[in-house]
Amino acid sequence: MPDMGHIVHVIDRSGDVEGFRHIARLRGRDNSDEPRAMNLTARPSNGSQVARDRIDPAGRLANSIGELMGQLDGRVAVITGGGRGIGEAIALRYAAEGATVVISSRTASDLENTLSVAGLDSDRGLAVVADATDRDDARRPVLEALERFGRVDILVNNVGGSVGNNDPFLANDDAFESTLVLCLTSAWWTTSAVLPSMRDQGFGRIISIGSGTSKTTGASLPYTTAKHALVGFTKELAKTGAPFGINANLLCPGWTRTSLVDFERIATARGTSVEIEEERAASESLQHRVLDASELTGMATLLAGEDGRGITGQVISVDGGYKV
């Protein structure tokens, strides 16, 4: 099975992600939404109301989330792997919700594109080119966010994937270790960089992106191992952070429609058809469909905001009922 938790989003421009992009661009032009000190009761400004009214020309979001925009006003969020896929979708939603957004990736053009479509200038957006598999580089997004904005309220550990040939019969130590570093150790590096400041400010939200294979099997041995390990990482982190107002949760997607889940490539490798492979993926969930990356952003926003203050130490799936 292809990796499910870190996949590049294929944009449906009539759908939710484009709606987030539209409202994020509007908020990015609203000067009343400057970053400010933590305010748990901050409400959207008039500019935010305009954004809610114009959330999506297709109207798909107006009823579902139109009244909720502004949940992250005044917050500063760091999102690793924020240039594409699930990370990009979360970055766009957080921007639409009023957050200052710091995103990292190895590819500068992806980061620039995300900030551009979100309409974020240097007052509310920062792109950090960084390699999550390098300890010092992995910590830089947090450190640069602290230097620029003075605080980090939300950390989304989104980086992950499989590295190399993960056939366990080949005993490929490098591939196993590299996958664990990408999926697990990188989350520790960014988390360890942000914990002291979250403790000192008495508030923090740490959301790591797991996978359907955080709970079951279905991917490579190293990938499944790393994603299972994130469960223990999250629960212990929640216990450690609770006295200081720090919540930690694991958000687990299943099959998500992105370009890394390339059904044409899968079909070619298996000698089948795109239709057969799409159907096979969809059949693994109760809803019999492949989700869009934007469908994870509602839960990511809940976990990051004040309404999610009572949720910590949890492994939460947004996957259409994957392998239930």
PDB file of C-alpha atoms in Angstrom:
ATOM      1  CA  MET A   1       0.000   0.000   0.000  1.00  0.00           C
ATOM      2  CA  PRO A   2       1.304   3.521  -0.711  1.00  0.00           C
ATOM      3  CA  ASP A   3       1.991   5.818   2.231  1.00  0.00           C
ATOM      4  CA  MET A   4      -1.241   7.401   3.285  1.00  0.00           C
ATOM      5  CA  GLY A   5      -0.334  10.135   5.719  1.00  0.00           C
ATOM      6  CA  HIS A   6       1.880  12.421   3.667  1.00  0.00           C
ATOM      7  CA  ILE A   7       0.625  12.779   0.154  1.00  0.00           C
ATOM      8  CA  VAL A   8       0.523  15.663  -2.252  1.00  0.00           C
ATOM      9  CA  HIS A   9      -2.971  17.065  -2.685  1.00  0.00           C
ATOM     10  CA  VAL A  10      -4.661  16.934  -6.080  1.00  0.00           C
ATOM     11  CA  ILE A  11      -6.740  20.106  -5.965  1.00  0.00           C
ATOM     12  CA  ASP A  12     -10.431  20.000  -6.792  1.00  0.00           C
ATOM     13  CA  ARG A  13     -10.886  23.668  -7.583  1.00  0.00           C
ATOM     14  CA  SER A  14     -14.629  23.515  -7.042  1.00  0.00           C
ATOM     15  CA  GLY A  15     -14.139  22.088  -3.578  1.00  0.00           C
ATOM     16  CA  ASP A  16     -13.042  22.759  -0.058  1.00  0.00           C
ATOM     17  CA  VAL A  17      -9.330  23.474  -0.463  1.00  0.00           C
ATOM     18  CA  GLU A  18     -10.030  26.158  -3.049  1.00  0.00           C
ATOM     19  CA  GLY A  19     -12.534  27.623  -0.607  1.00  0.00           C
ATOM     20  CA  PHE A  20      -9.845  27.739   2.070  1.00  0.00           C
ATOM     21  CA  ARG A  21      -7.500  29.400  -0.400  1.00  0.00           C
ATOM     22  CA  HIS A  22     -10.100  32.019  -1.218  1.00  0.00           C
ATOM     23  CA  ILE A  23     -10.862  32.913   2.378  1.00  0.00           C
ATOM     24  CA  ALA A  24      -7.192  32.804   3.347  1.00  0.00           C
ATOM     25  CA  ARG A  25      -6.409  35.284   0.606  1.00  0.00           C
ATOM     26  CA  LEU A  26      -9.155  37.582   1.862  1.00  0.00           C
ATOM     27  CA  ARG A  27      -7.911  37.359   5.435  1.00  0.00           C
ATOM     28  CA  GLY A  28      -4.375  37.928   4.261  1.00  0.00           C
ATOM     29  CA  ARG A  29      -5.484  41.320   2.954  1.00  0.00           C
ATOM     30  CA  ASP A  30      -7.293  42.195   6.179  1.00  0.00           C
ATOM     31  CA  ASN A  31      -4.923  44.385   8.177  1.00  0.00           C
ATOM     32  CA  SER A  32      -7.052  44.036  11.300  1.00  0.00           C
ATOM     33  CA  ASP A  33      -5.869  40.441  11.682  1.00  0.00           C
ATOM     34  CA  GLU A  34      -2.314  41.205  12.843  1.00  0.00           C
ATOM     35  CA  PRO A  35      -0.582  38.618  15.054  1.00  0.00           C
ATOM     36  CA  ARG A  36      -1.147  39.457  18.693  1.00  0.00           C
ATOM     37  CA  ALA A  37      -0.704  38.028  22.141  1.00  0.00           C
ATOM     38  CA  MET A  38      -2.713  34.959  23.069  1.00  0.00           C
ATOM     39  CA  ASN A  39      -6.390  35.797  23.441  1.00  0.00           C
ATOM     40  CA  LEU A  40      -8.647  32.843  24.047  1.00  0.00           C
ATOM     41  CA  THR A  41     -11.784  34.885  23.401  1.00  0.00           C
ATOM     42  CA  ALA A  42     -10.667  36.781  20.316  1.00  0.00           C
ATOM     43  CA  ARG A  43     -13.423  36.991  17.743  1.00  0.00           C
ATOM     44  CA  PRO A  44     -13.225  37.639  14.008  1.00  0.00           C
ATOM     45  CA  SER A  45     -13.037  41.222  12.796  1.00  0.00           C
ATOM     46  CA  ASN A  46     -15.312  42.810  10.222  1.00  0.00           C
ATOM     47  CA  GLY A  47     -12.834  41.771   7.575  1.00  0.00           C
ATOM     48  CA  SER A  48     -13.201  38.204   8.727  1.00  0.00           C
ATOM     49  CA  GLN A  49     -16.958  38.516   8.385  1.00  0.00           C
ATOM     50  CA  VAL A  50     -16.517  39.563   4.777  1.00  0.00           C
ATOM     51  CA  ALA A  51     -14.307  36.523   4.287  1.00  0.00           C
ATOM     52  CA  ARG A  52     -16.934  34.235   5.766  1.00  0.00           C
ATOM     53  CA  ASP A  53     -19.576  35.717   3.500  1.00  0.00           C
ATOM     54  CA  ARG A  54     -17.396  35.031   0.452  1.00  0.00           C
ATOM     55  CA  ILE A  55     -15.907  31.732   1.552  1.00  0.00           C
ATOM     56  CA  ASP A  56     -16.546  29.786  -1.629  1.00  0.00           C
ATOM     57  CA  PRO A  57     -18.323  30.779  -4.830  1.00  0.00           C
ATOM     58  CA  ALA A  58     -19.568  27.203  -5.149  1.00  0.00           C
ATOM     59  CA  GLY A  59     -21.181  27.440  -1.720  1.00  0.00           C
ATOM     60  CA  ARG A  60     -19.837  24.093  -0.529  1.00  0.00           C
ATOM     61  CA  LEU A  61     -18.302  25.503   2.637  1.00  0.00           C
ATOM     62  CA  ALA A  62     -20.713  28.266   3.537  1.00  0.00           C
ATOM     63  CA  ASN A  63     -23.031  26.123   5.634  1.00  0.00           C
ATOM     64  CA  SER A  64     -20.467  23.763   7.129  1.00  0.00           C
ATOM     65  CA  ILE A  65     -17.743  26.101   8.342  1.00  0.00           C
ATOM     66  CA  GLY A  66     -18.764  29.605   7.335  1.00  0.00           C
ATOM     67  CA  GLU A  67     -19.704  30.506  10.896  1.00  0.00           C
ATOM     68  CA  LEU A  68     -16.489  29.132  12.388  1.00  0.00           C
ATOM     69  CA  MET A  69     -13.818  31.239  10.707  1.00  0.00           C
ATOM     70  CA  GLY A  70     -11.564  33.053  13.161  1.00  0.00           C
ATOM     71  CA  GLN A  71     -11.010  30.133  15.539  1.00  0.00           C
ATOM     72  CA  LEU A  72      -7.249  30.678  15.436  1.00  0.00           C
ATOM     73  CA  ASP A  73      -7.092  34.475  15.470  1.00  0.00           C
ATOM     74  CA  GLY A  74      -3.844  35.598  17.088  1.00  0.00           C
ATOM     75  CA  ARG A  75      -2.250  32.165  17.108  1.00  0.00           C
ATOM     76  CA  VAL A  76       1.097  31.262  15.560  1.00  0.00           C
ATOM     77  CA  ALA A  77       1.299  27.829  13.924  1.00  0.00           C
ATOM     78  CA  VAL A  78       4.313  25.912  12.619  1.00  0.00           C
ATOM     79  CA  ILE A  79       3.499  23.228  10.051  1.00  0.00           C
ATOM     80  CA  THR A  80       6.235  20.941   8.784  1.00  0.00           C
ATOM     81  CA  GLY A  81       5.819  19.678   5.246  1.00  0.00           C
ATOM     82  CA  GLY A  82       3.527  22.636   4.674  1.00  0.00           C
ATOM     83  CA  GLY A  83       4.225  23.126   0.987  1.00  0.00           C
ATOM     84  CA  ARG A  84       2.072  20.320  -0.375  1.00  0.00           C
ATOM     85  CA  GLY A  85      -0.569  17.755   0.461  1.00  0.00           C
ATOM     86  CA  ILE A  86      -2.083  17.521   3.907  1.00  0.00           C
ATOM     87  CA  GLY A  87       0.369  20.084   5.267  1.00  0.00           C
ATOM     88  CA  GLU A  88      -0.638  22.593   2.605  1.00  0.00           C
ATOM     89  CA  ALA A  89      -4.341  22.002   3.256  1.00  0.00           C
ATOM     90  CA  ILE A  90      -3.871  22.573   6.996  1.00  0.00           C
ATOM     91  CA  ALA A  91      -1.777  25.689   6.370  1.00  0.00           C
ATOM     92  CA  LEU A  92      -4.488  27.152   4.142  1.00  0.00           C
ATOM     93  CA  ARG A  93      -7.210  26.360   6.690  1.00  0.00           C
ATOM     94  CA  TYR A  94      -5.208  27.838   9.560  1.00  0.00           C
ATOM     95  CA  ALA A  95      -4.578  30.989   7.530  1.00  0.00           C
ATOM     96  CA  ALA A  96      -8.302  31.209   6.804  1.00  0.00           C
ATOM     97  CA  GLU A  97      -8.939  30.842  10.537  1.00  0.00           C
ATOM     98  CA  GLY A  98      -6.713  33.845  11.273  1.00  0.00           C
ATOM     99  CA  ALA A  99      -3.469  32.183  12.341  1.00  0.00           C
ATOM    100  CA  THR A 100       0.011  33.359  11.517  1.00  0.00           C
ATOM    101  CA  VAL A 101       1.477  30.450   9.568  1.00  0.00           C
ATOM    102  CA  VAL A 102       5.068  29.202   9.422  1.00  0.00           C
ATOM    103  CA  ILE A 103       5.606  26.368   6.959  1.00  0.00           C
ATOM    104  CA  SER A 104       8.674  24.289   6.186  1.00  0.00           C
ATOM    105  CA  SER A 105       9.748  22.003   3.361  1.00  0.00           C
ATOM    106  CA  ARG A 106      12.838  21.154   1.349  1.00  0.00           C
ATOM    107  CA  THR A 107      11.309  22.809  -1.724  1.00  0.00           C
ATOM    108  CA  ALA A 108      11.199  26.606  -1.673  1.00  0.00           C
ATOM    109  CA  SER A 109       8.808  26.890  -4.613  1.00  0.00           C
ATOM    110  CA  ASP A 110       6.168  24.792  -2.843  1.00  0.00           C
ATOM    111  CA  LEU A 111       6.362  27.006   0.232  1.00  0.00           C
ATOM    112  CA  GLU A 112       6.195  30.197  -1.787  1.00  0.00           C
ATOM    113  CA  ASN A 113       3.166  28.901  -3.649  1.00  0.00           C
ATOM    114  CA  THR A 114       1.314  28.023  -0.448  1.00  0.00           C
ATOM    115  CA  LEU A 115       1.914  31.443   1.099  1.00  0.00           C
ATOM    116  CA  SER A 116       1.014  33.136  -2.163  1.00  0.00           C
ATOM    117  CA  VAL A 117      -2.333  31.420  -2.622  1.00  0.00           C
ATOM    118  CA  ALA A 118      -3.087  32.037   1.060  1.00  0.00           C
ATOM    119  CA  GLY A 119      -2.378  35.734   0.528  1.00  0.00           C
ATOM    120  CA  LEU A 120       0.003  35.868   3.488  1.00  0.00           C
ATOM    121  CA  ASP A 121       2.713  38.517   3.580  1.00  0.00           C
ATOM    122  CA  SER A 122       5.659  38.633   5.989  1.00  0.00           C
ATOM    123  CA  ASP A 123       3.410  39.851   8.805  1.00  0.00           C
ATOM    124  CA  ARG A 124       1.459  36.594   8.875  1.00  0.00           C
ATOM    125  CA  GLY A 125       3.482  34.091   6.886  1.00  0.00           C
ATOM    126  CA  LEU A 126       6.983  32.649   6.931  1.00  0.00           C
ATOM    127  CA  ALA A 127       8.529  29.991   4.692  1.00  0.00           C
ATOM    128  CA  VAL A 128      11.510  28.050   6.025  1.00  0.00           C
ATOM    129  CA  VAL A 129      13.428  25.769   3.672  1.00  0.00           C
ATOM    130  CA  ALA A 130      14.541  22.889   5.872  1.00  0.00           C
ATOM    131  CA  ASP A 131      15.372  19.191   5.723  1.00  0.00           C
ATOM    132  CA  ALA A 132      13.377  17.395   8.407  1.00  0.00           C
ATOM    133  CA  THR A 133      15.860  14.505   8.441  1.00  0.00           C
ATOM    134  CA  ASP A 134      18.640  16.784   9.712  1.00  0.00           C
ATOM    135  CA  ARG A 135      18.420  17.559  13.430  1.00  0.00           C
ATOM    136  CA  ASP A 136      19.449  21.203  13.271  1.00  0.00           C
ATOM    137  CA  ASP A 137      17.445  21.867  10.123  1.00  0.00           C
ATOM    138  CA  ALA A 138      14.352  20.213  11.584  1.00  0.00           C
ATOM    139  CA  ARG A 139      14.378  22.621  14.527  1.00  0.00           C
ATOM    140  CA  ARG A 140      14.854  25.760  12.437  1.00  0.00           C
ATOM    141  CA  PRO A 141      11.168  26.373  11.588  1.00  0.00           C
ATOM    142  CA  VAL A 142      10.337  26.572  15.285  1.00  0.00           C
ATOM    143  CA  LEU A 143      13.370  28.682  16.145  1.00  0.00           C
ATOM    144  CA  GLU A 144      12.760  31.104  13.286  1.00  0.00           C
ATOM    145  CA  ALA A 145       9.082  31.374  14.218  1.00  0.00           C
ATOM    146  CA  LEU A 146      10.027  32.249  17.785  1.00  0.00           C
ATOM    147  CA  GLU A 147      12.504  34.833  16.578  1.00  0.00           C
ATOM    148  CA  ARG A 148      10.089  36.439  14.104  1.00  0.00           C
ATOM    149  CA  PHE A 149       6.778  36.238  15.959  1.00  0.00           C
ATOM    150  CA  GLY A 150       7.793  35.744  19.595  1.00  0.00           C
ATOM    151  CA  ARG A 151       5.750  32.627  20.228  1.00  0.00           C
ATOM    152  CA  VAL A 152       4.532  29.338  18.779  1.00  0.00           C
ATOM    153  CA  ASP A 153       1.085  28.183  19.861  1.00  0.00           C
ATOM    154  CA  ILE A 154       0.549  25.281  17.467  1.00  0.00           C
ATOM    155  CA  LEU A 155       2.941  22.709  16.037  1.00  0.00           C
ATOM    156  CA  VAL A 156       1.825  20.306  13.320  1.00  0.00           C
ATOM    157  CA  ASN A 157       4.318  17.482  12.769  1.00  0.00           C
ATOM    158  CA  ASN A 158       3.285  16.593   9.245  1.00  0.00           C
ATOM    159  CA  VAL A 159       6.518  15.369   7.634  1.00  0.00           C
ATOM    160  CA  GLY A 160       6.695  11.662   6.842  1.00  0.00           C
ATOM    161  CA  GLY A 161       6.889   8.943   4.235  1.00  0.00           C
ATOM    162  CA  SER A 162       8.854   5.836   3.292  1.00  0.00           C
ATOM    163  CA  VAL A 163      12.488   5.956   2.239  1.00  0.00           C
ATOM    164  CA  GLY A 164      14.306   3.441   0.045  1.00  0.00           C
ATOM    165  CA  ASN A 165      13.565  -0.240  -0.468  1.00  0.00           C
ATOM    166  CA  ASN A 166      11.605  -1.399   2.567  1.00  0.00           C
ATOM    167  CA  ASP A 167      11.502  -5.111   1.751  1.00  0.00           C
ATOM    168  CA  PRO A 168      12.228  -6.682   5.184  1.00  0.00           C
ATOM    169  CA  PHE A 169      13.785  -9.739   3.551  1.00  0.00           C
ATOM    170  CA  LEU A 170      16.586  -7.544   2.219  1.00  0.00           C
ATOM    171  CA  ALA A 171      17.578  -6.402   5.718  1.00  0.00           C
ATOM    172  CA  ASN A 172      18.095  -2.860   4.472  1.00  0.00           C
ATOM    173  CA  ASP A 173      19.199  -1.066   7.639  1.00  0.00           C
ATOM    174  CA  ASP A 174      19.574   2.308   5.937  1.00  0.00           C
ATOM    175  CA  ALA A 175      16.030   2.307   4.571  1.00  0.00           C
ATOM    176  CA  PHE A 176      14.573   1.261   7.919  1.00  0.00           C
ATOM    177  CA  GLU A 177      16.484   3.903   9.856  1.00  0.00           C
ATOM    178  CA  SER A 178      15.796   6.622   7.287  1.00  0.00           C
ATOM    179  CA  THR A 179      12.057   5.987   7.388  1.00  0.00           C
ATOM    180  CA  LEU A 180      12.040   6.144  11.190  1.00  0.00           C
ATOM    181  CA  VAL A 181      13.982   9.415  11.133  1.00  0.00           C
ATOM    182  CA  LEU A 182      11.594  10.943   8.605  1.00  0.00           C
ATOM    183  CA  CYS A 183       8.384   9.845  10.338  1.00  0.00           C
ATOM    184  CA  LEU A 184       9.309   9.718  14.024  1.00  0.00           C
ATOM    185  CA  THR A 185      12.612  11.316  14.969  1.00  0.00           C
ATOM    186  CA  SER A 186      11.841  14.464  12.992  1.00  0.00           C
ATOM    187  CA  ALA A 187       8.699  14.913  15.101  1.00  0.00           C
ATOM    188  CA  TRP A 188      10.819  14.715  18.237  1.00  0.00           C
ATOM    189  CA  TRP A 189      13.287  17.285  16.938  1.00  0.00           C
ATOM    190  CA  THR A 190      10.615  19.889  16.193  1.00  0.00           C
ATOM    191  CA  THR A 191       8.679  19.102  19.362  1.00  0.00           C
ATOM    192  CA  SER A 192      11.740  19.395  21.582  1.00  0.00           C
ATOM    193  CA  ALA A 193      12.446  22.796  20.056  1.00  0.00           C
ATOM    194  CA  VAL A 194       9.001  24.157  20.882  1.00  0.00           C
ATOM    195  CA  LEU A 195       8.261  22.602  24.282  1.00  0.00           C
ATOM    196  CA  PRO A 196      10.160  25.109  26.468  1.00  0.00           C
ATOM    197  CA  SER A 197       8.367  28.123  25.010  1.00  0.00           C
ATOM    198  CA  MET A 198       4.969  26.412  25.195  1.00  0.00           C
ATOM    199  CA  ARG A 199       5.627  25.554  28.832  1.00  0.00           C
ATOM    200  CA  ASP A 200       6.622  29.136  29.620  1.00  0.00           C
ATOM    201  CA  GLN A 201       3.534  30.635  27.946  1.00  0.00           C
ATOM    202  CA  GLY A 202       1.216  28.048  29.508  1.00  0.00           C
ATOM    203  CA  PHE A 203      -0.360  27.040  26.222  1.00  0.00           C
ATOM    204  CA  GLY A 204       0.456  24.677  23.385  1.00  0.00           C
ATOM    205  CA  ARG A 205      -1.146  22.434  20.815  1.00  0.00           C
ATOM    206  CA  ILE A 206       0.962  19.685  19.232  1.00  0.00           C
ATOM    207  CA  ILE A 207      -0.660  17.706  16.435  1.00  0.00           C
ATOM    208  CA  SER A 208       1.266  14.908  14.775  1.00  0.00           C
ATOM    209  CA  ILE A 209       0.023  13.351  11.555  1.00  0.00           C
ATOM    210  CA  GLY A 210      -0.154   9.593  11.795  1.00  0.00           C
ATOM    211  CA  SER A 211      -1.732   7.183   9.347  1.00  0.00           C
ATOM    212  CA  GLY A 212      -4.267   4.427   9.083  1.00  0.00           C
ATOM    213  CA  THR A 213      -1.272   2.211   9.779  1.00  0.00           C
ATOM    214  CA  SER A 214      -0.833   3.860  13.187  1.00  0.00           C
ATOM    215  CA  LYS A 215      -3.575   1.446  14.250  1.00  0.00           C
ATOM    216  CA  THR A 216      -3.290  -1.495  11.892  1.00  0.00           C
ATOM    217  CA  THR A 217      -1.125  -2.982   9.153  1.00  0.00           C
ATOM    218  CA  GLY A 218      -1.001  -2.323   5.451  1.00  0.00           C
ATOM    219  CA  ALA A 219       2.153  -0.363   4.637  1.00  0.00           C
ATOM    220  CA  SER A 220       5.861  -1.163   4.739  1.00  0.00           C
ATOM    221  CA  LEU A 221       7.403  -2.549   7.934  1.00  0.00           C
ATOM    222  CA  PRO A 222       9.455   0.603   8.728  1.00  0.00           C
ATOM    223  CA  TYR A 223       6.557   2.947   7.966  1.00  0.00           C
ATOM    224  CA  THR A 224       4.048   1.007  10.058  1.00  0.00           C
ATOM    225  CA  THR A 225       6.583   0.773  12.887  1.00  0.00           C
ATOM    226  CA  ALA A 226       7.174   4.529  12.845  1.00  0.00           C
ATOM    227  CA  LYS A 227       3.484   5.381  12.691  1.00  0.00           C
ATOM    228  CA  HIS A 228       2.705   3.031  15.580  1.00  0.00           C
ATOM    229  CA  ALA A 229       5.504   4.646  17.575  1.00  0.00           C
ATOM    230  CA  LEU A 230       3.856   8.044  17.135  1.00  0.00           C
ATOM    231  CA  VAL A 231       0.964   6.739  19.236  1.00  0.00           C
ATOM    232  CA  GLY A 232       3.193   6.235  22.263  1.00  0.00           C
ATOM    233  CA  PHE A 233       5.039   9.469  21.530  1.00  0.00           C
ATOM    234  CA  THR A 234       1.766  11.400  21.516  1.00  0.00           C
ATOM    235  CA  LYS A 235       0.326   9.846  24.654  1.00  0.00           C
ATOM    236  CA  GLU A 236       3.467  10.374  26.716  1.00  0.00           C
ATOM    237  CA  LEU A 237       3.814  13.905  25.374  1.00  0.00           C
ATOM    238  CA  ALA A 238       0.224  14.645  26.399  1.00  0.00           C
ATOM    239  CA  LYS A 239       0.934  13.395  29.917  1.00  0.00           C
ATOM    240  CA  THR A 240       4.112  15.449  30.172  1.00  0.00           C
ATOM    241  CA  GLY A 241       2.546  18.615  28.792  1.00  0.00           C
ATOM    242  CA  ALA A 242      -0.804  18.580  30.588  1.00  0.00           C
ATOM    243  CA  PRO A 243       0.340  20.494  33.708  1.00  0.00           C
ATOM    244  CA  PHE A 244       1.541  23.310  31.443  1.00  0.00           C
ATOM    245  CA  GLY A 245      -1.523  23.669  29.229  1.00  0.00           C
ATOM    246  CA  ILE A 246       0.022  21.682  26.381  1.00  0.00           C
ATOM    247  CA  ASN A 247      -2.202  19.271  24.461  1.00  0.00           C
ATOM    248  CA  ALA A 248      -0.881  16.575  22.135  1.00  0.00           C
ATOM    249  CA  ASN A 249      -2.906  14.473  19.708  1.00  0.00           C
ATOM    250  CA  LEU A 250      -2.333  12.187  16.732  1.00  0.00           C
ATOM    251  CA  LEU A 251      -4.447  12.799  13.630  1.00  0.00           C
ATOM    252  CA  CYS A 252      -4.625   9.769  11.346  1.00  0.00           C
ATOM    253  CA  PRO A 253      -5.712   9.951   7.701  1.00  0.00           C
ATOM    254  CA  GLY A 254      -6.479   6.945   5.554  1.00  0.00           C
ATOM    255  CA  TRP A 255      -6.493   6.924   1.767  1.00  0.00           C
ATOM    256  CA  THR A 256      -6.297  10.590   0.785  1.00  0.00           C
ATOM    257  CA  ARG A 257      -6.522  11.816  -2.793  1.00  0.00           C
ATOM    258  CA  THR A 258      -3.138  13.336  -3.541  1.00  0.00           C
ATOM    259  CA  SER A 259      -0.533  12.987  -6.252  1.00  0.00           C
ATOM    260  CA  LEU A 260       1.664  10.635  -4.215  1.00  0.00           C
ATOM    261  CA  VAL A 261      -1.211   8.188  -4.349  1.00  0.00           C
ATOM    262  CA  ASP A 262      -0.705   7.900  -8.089  1.00  0.00           C
ATOM    263  CA  PHE A 263      -3.272   5.339  -9.172  1.00  0.00           C
ATOM    264  CA  GLU A 264      -1.907   5.319 -12.710  1.00  0.00           C
ATOM    265  CA  ARG A 265       1.543   4.352 -11.442  1.00  0.00           C
ATOM    266  CA  ILE A 266       0.080   1.735  -9.112  1.00  0.00           C
ATOM    267  CA  ALA A 267      -2.010   0.288 -11.925  1.00  0.00           C
ATOM    268  CA  THR A 268       1.008   0.095 -14.218  1.00  0.00           C
ATOM    269  CA  ALA A 269       3.069  -1.685 -11.568  1.00  0.00           C
ATOM    270  CA  ARG A 270       0.311  -4.215 -10.919  1.00  0.00           C
ATOM    271  CA  GLY A 271      -0.823  -4.646 -14.497  1.00  0.00           C
ATOM    272  CA  THR A 272      -4.337  -3.461 -13.705  1.00  0.00           C
ATOM    273  CA  SER A 273      -6.247  -0.252 -14.460  1.00  0.00           C
ATOM    274  CA  VAL A 274      -6.652   3.081 -12.705  1.00  0.00           C
ATOM    275  CA  GLU A 275     -10.311   2.314 -12.109  1.00  0.00           C
ATOM    276  CA  ILE A 276      -9.501  -0.997 -10.430  1.00  0.00           C
ATOM    277  CA  GLU A 277      -6.895   0.590  -8.140  1.00  0.00           C
ATOM    278  CA  GLU A 278      -9.140   3.491  -7.167  1.00  0.00           C
ATOM    279  CA  GLU A 279     -11.916   1.043  -6.379  1.00  0.00           C
ATOM    280  CA  ARG A 280      -9.560  -1.125  -4.342  1.00  0.00           C
ATOM    281  CA  ALA A 281      -8.476   1.859  -2.254  1.00  0.00           C
ATOM    282  CA  ALA A 282     -12.039   3.059  -1.759  1.00  0.00           C
ATOM    283  CA  SER A 283     -13.207  -0.423  -0.762  1.00  0.00           C
ATOM    284  CA  GLU A 284     -10.959  -0.357   2.312  1.00  0.00           C
ATOM    285  CA  SER A 285     -13.138   2.260   4.025  1.00  0.00           C
ATOM    286  CA  LEU A 286     -16.728   2.119   5.229  1.00  0.00           C
ATOM    287  CA  GLN A 287     -17.613   5.187   3.175  1.00  0.00           C
ATOM    288  CA  HIS A 288     -16.172   3.524   0.089  1.00  0.00           C
ATOM    289  CA  ARG A 289     -14.253   6.564  -1.079  1.00  0.00           C
ATOM    290  CA  VAL A 290     -10.875   8.266  -1.054  1.00  0.00           C
ATOM    291  CA  LEU A 291     -10.871  11.411   1.064  1.00  0.00           C
ATOM    292  CA  ASP A 292      -9.696  14.886   0.098  1.00  0.00           C
ATOM    293  CA  ALA A 293      -6.892  16.488   2.122  1.00  0.00           C
ATOM    294  CA  SER A 294      -9.179  19.355   3.115  1.00  0.00           C
ATOM    295  CA  GLU A 295     -11.355  16.910   5.046  1.00  0.00           C
ATOM    296  CA  LEU A 296      -8.664  16.622   7.709  1.00  0.00           C
ATOM    297  CA  THR A 297      -8.498  20.344   8.304  1.00  0.00           C
ATOM    298  CA  GLY A 298     -11.648  20.616  10.384  1.00  0.00           C
ATOM    299  CA  MET A 299     -10.287  18.235  13.004  1.00  0.00           C
ATOM    300  CA  ALA A 300      -6.849  19.853  12.782  1.00  0.00           C
ATOM    301  CA  THR A 301      -8.491  23.189  13.543  1.00  0.00           C
ATOM    302  CA  LEU A 302     -10.524  21.806  16.427  1.00  0.00           C
ATOM    303  CA  LEU A 303      -7.429  20.276  18.012  1.00  0.00           C
ATOM    304  CA  ALA A 304      -5.500  23.532  17.588  1.00  0.00           C
ATOM    305  CA  GLY A 305      -8.155  25.854  18.963  1.00  0.00           C
ATOM    306  CA  GLU A 306      -9.847  26.665  22.226  1.00  0.00           C
ATOM    307  CA  ASP A 307     -12.786  24.366  21.515  1.00  0.00           C
ATOM    308  CA  GLY A 308     -10.370  21.428  21.603  1.00  0.00           C
ATOM    309  CA  ARG A 309      -8.903  22.237  25.012  1.00  0.00           C
ATOM    310  CA  GLY A 310     -10.377  19.055  26.501  1.00  0.00           C
ATOM    311  CA  ILE A 311      -8.915  16.764  23.840  1.00  0.00           C
ATOM    312  CA  THR A 312      -5.420  15.444  24.527  1.00  0.00           C
ATOM    313  CA  GLY A 313      -3.542  12.166  24.322  1.00  0.00           C
ATOM    314  CA  GLN A 314      -5.929  10.913  21.650  1.00  0.00           C
ATOM    315  CA  VAL A 315      -5.452   9.010  18.401  1.00  0.00           C
ATOM    316  CA  ILE A 316      -8.104  10.417  16.088  1.00  0.00           C
ATOM    317  CA  SER A 317      -8.920   9.065  12.645  1.00  0.00           C
ATOM    318  CA  VAL A 318     -10.392  11.084   9.798  1.00  0.00           C
ATOM    319  CA  ASP A 319     -10.386   8.341   7.199  1.00  0.00           C
ATOM    320  CA  GLY A 320     -13.894   7.445   6.098  1.00  0.00           C
ATOM    321  CA  GLY A 321     -13.810   4.355   8.302  1.00  0.00           C
ATOM    322  CA  TYR A 322     -10.554   2.878   7.026  1.00  0.00           C
ATOM    323  CA  LYS A 323     -10.242  -0.864   7.752  1.00  0.00           C
ATOM    324  CA  VAL A 324     -12.864  -0.778  10.504  1.00  0.00           C
TER     325      VAL A 324
END
